[in-house]
Short mmCIF file of C-alpha atoms in Angstrom, two decimals:
data_model
loop_
_atom_site.label_atom_id
_atom_site.label_comp_id
_atom_site.label_asym_id
_atom_site.label_seq_id
_atom_site.Cartn_x
_atom_site.Cartn_y
_atom_site.Cartn_z
CA MET A 1 183.65 184.48 263.55
CA ASN A 2 179.99 185.56 263.61
CA ASP A 3 178.92 182.38 261.78
CA PHE A 4 176.21 181.65 264.35
CA ASP A 5 174.84 185.20 264.59
CA PHE A 6 171.87 184.06 262.45
CA LEU A 7 170.74 181.83 265.32
CA SER A 8 170.22 184.65 267.84
CA GLY A 9 166.61 184.98 268.92
CA SER A 10 163.64 182.71 269.53
CA TRP A 11 162.70 179.76 267.33
CA ASN A 12 160.01 177.13 266.95
CA VAL A 13 161.63 173.79 266.21
CA ILE A 14 160.36 170.58 264.65
CA ASN A 15 162.56 167.68 265.77
CA ARG A 16 162.63 164.42 263.85
CA ARG A 17 164.67 161.69 265.50
CA LEU A 18 165.33 158.21 264.13
CA VAL A 19 163.98 155.75 266.71
CA LYS A 20 166.68 153.08 266.19
CA PRO A 21 169.84 154.55 264.60
CA LEU A 22 172.25 152.29 262.72
CA THR A 23 169.78 149.40 262.49
CA GLY A 24 168.34 150.05 259.04
CA SER A 25 165.11 151.32 260.59
CA ASP A 26 163.18 154.15 258.96
CA GLU A 27 160.86 154.83 261.93
CA TRP A 28 161.01 158.50 262.95
CA ASP A 29 159.73 160.23 266.09
CA GLU A 30 158.62 163.86 265.58
CA PHE A 31 158.19 166.38 268.39
CA PRO A 32 158.19 170.16 268.91
CA GLY A 33 160.74 172.32 270.64
CA ILE A 34 161.32 175.95 271.53
CA SER A 35 164.84 177.36 271.24
CA VAL A 36 166.32 180.65 272.41
CA ALA A 37 169.83 181.55 271.25
CA SER A 38 172.24 184.39 272.00
CA ARG A 39 175.63 185.58 270.76
CA HIS A 40 178.58 186.42 273.00
CA PHE A 41 182.22 187.57 272.73
CA ASP A 42 181.29 189.83 269.78
CA GLY A 43 180.16 186.81 267.75
CA ALA A 44 182.94 184.40 268.76
CA ALA A 45 180.59 182.44 271.02
CA SER A 46 177.01 181.26 270.73
CA PHE A 47 174.68 179.75 273.31
CA ASP A 48 171.22 178.26 272.96
CA GLU A 49 168.73 176.40 275.08
CA ILE A 50 166.06 174.14 273.62
CA LYS A 51 163.05 172.93 275.55
CA CYS A 52 161.13 169.88 274.38
CA PRO A 53 158.07 169.89 276.63
CA THR A 54 156.36 166.84 275.11
CA ARG A 55 159.52 164.76 275.74
CA GLY A 56 160.32 166.18 279.18
CA PHE A 57 163.88 167.31 278.50
CA SER A 58 165.87 170.43 277.75
CA GLY A 59 169.30 170.86 276.25
CA LEU A 60 171.88 173.55 275.74
CA THR A 61 174.63 174.13 273.24
CA ILE A 62 177.78 176.18 273.69
CA ARG A 63 179.77 177.11 270.57
CA ILE A 64 183.23 178.71 270.75
CA PHE A 65 185.20 180.07 267.77
CA ASN A 66 188.98 179.54 267.63
CA PRO A 67 190.48 182.46 265.66
CA ALA A 68 193.77 180.59 265.10
CA THR A 69 192.14 177.58 263.38
CA LYS A 70 189.02 179.42 262.09
CA GLN A 71 186.95 176.55 263.47
CA TRP A 72 184.11 176.19 265.94
CA SER A 73 183.96 173.74 268.85
CA ILE A 74 180.40 172.74 269.78
CA TYR A 75 179.53 171.34 273.22
CA TRP A 76 176.19 169.85 274.34
CA ALA A 77 174.46 169.24 277.66
CA SER A 78 170.96 167.99 278.42
CA THR A 79 168.76 167.37 281.40
CA SER A 80 168.59 163.69 280.45
CA ARG A 81 172.40 163.29 280.67
CA GLY A 82 172.97 165.73 283.52
CA SER A 83 176.47 166.65 282.38
CA LEU A 84 178.35 168.70 279.79
CA ASP A 85 179.75 166.64 276.92
CA THR A 86 183.37 167.81 276.87
CA THR A 87 184.23 166.14 273.56
CA PRO A 88 183.37 168.83 271.00
CA MET A 89 182.13 168.65 267.47
CA VAL A 90 184.63 170.71 265.44
CA GLY A 91 184.25 172.38 262.06
CA ALA A 92 183.45 175.50 260.07
CA PHE A 93 181.05 177.16 257.68
CA ASP A 94 181.55 177.45 253.94
CA GLY A 95 178.92 179.94 252.82
CA ASP A 96 175.57 179.10 254.40
CA ARG A 97 176.53 175.49 255.22
CA GLY A 98 178.53 174.37 258.22
CA GLU A 99 179.98 170.90 258.79
CA PHE A 100 181.22 169.71 262.17
CA TYR A 101 182.71 166.33 263.10
CA GLY A 102 183.45 164.38 266.24
CA GLU A 103 182.90 161.12 268.08
CA GLU A 104 179.72 160.01 269.84
CA GLN A 105 178.82 157.01 271.97
CA HIS A 106 176.01 154.88 270.58
CA GLU A 107 174.93 151.61 272.18
CA GLY A 108 178.27 151.46 274.02
CA ALA A 109 180.39 151.91 270.89
CA SER A 110 182.21 154.95 269.56
CA VAL A 111 180.85 156.15 266.20
CA ARG A 112 181.83 159.04 263.96
CA CYS A 113 179.32 161.90 264.19
CA ARG A 114 178.57 164.79 261.83
CA PHE A 115 176.48 167.93 262.29
CA ILE A 116 175.34 169.97 259.30
CA TRP A 117 173.95 173.48 259.77
CA THR A 118 172.17 175.18 256.88
CA ARG A 119 171.43 178.77 257.75
CA GLY A 120 168.91 181.33 256.61
CA LEU A 121 167.32 184.49 258.01
CA ASP A 122 163.94 183.18 259.17
CA SER A 123 164.59 179.46 258.95
CA CYS A 124 167.52 177.11 259.36
CA ARG A 125 168.22 173.41 259.70
CA TRP A 126 170.45 171.27 261.86
CA GLU A 127 171.02 167.60 261.22
CA GLN A 128 173.04 164.91 262.90
CA ALA A 129 174.36 161.76 261.24
CA PHE A 130 176.31 158.74 262.49
CA SER A 131 178.86 156.67 260.64
CA ALA A 132 179.76 153.19 261.84
CA ASP A 133 182.45 152.80 259.15
CA GLY A 134 184.75 155.73 259.92
CA GLY A 135 182.97 158.25 257.70
CA GLN A 136 182.58 156.18 254.53
CA THR A 137 178.78 156.27 254.81
CA TRP A 138 176.44 158.39 256.93
CA GLU A 139 172.97 157.82 258.35
CA THR A 140 171.05 160.95 259.35
CA ASN A 141 169.38 160.26 262.69
CA TRP A 142 168.14 163.63 263.93
CA THR A 143 166.95 166.76 262.16
CA MET A 144 165.76 170.06 263.58
CA ASP A 145 163.91 172.54 261.37
CA PHE A 146 163.88 176.02 262.90
CA THR A 147 161.42 178.81 262.06
CA ARG A 148 161.68 182.19 263.71
CA ALA A 149 159.14 182.63 266.53
#
């Protein structure tokens, strides 16, 4: 519990997103975002909203801690999808690094997905990677570098 307390507050975010994941491409798209996060349930839940004004979309993340398993479930929604993704990314922190795993749809196919959070006081990083071979190899396709606003 309390693993995501570091995220509470306002952040400036630099997004870098791979233009064509799982194609061997190394073309990245970079754009700014503004994120505001809050803690709930005495640290057992976390919520944030990110706005990406130059891309015309916003997103929100809901994180819920399960005290029985000591793991977090992470759910995502965005204005571009218009619905809450009910298949969570699940995982935990070990020190200042958190790893979370789940399934994602990419180009009509199910792929393994991994989030890595690296936390700090005034900066932190989130990254997403896909695996098309069941987790044998990973390709990072989106990073977000946060600095406290």
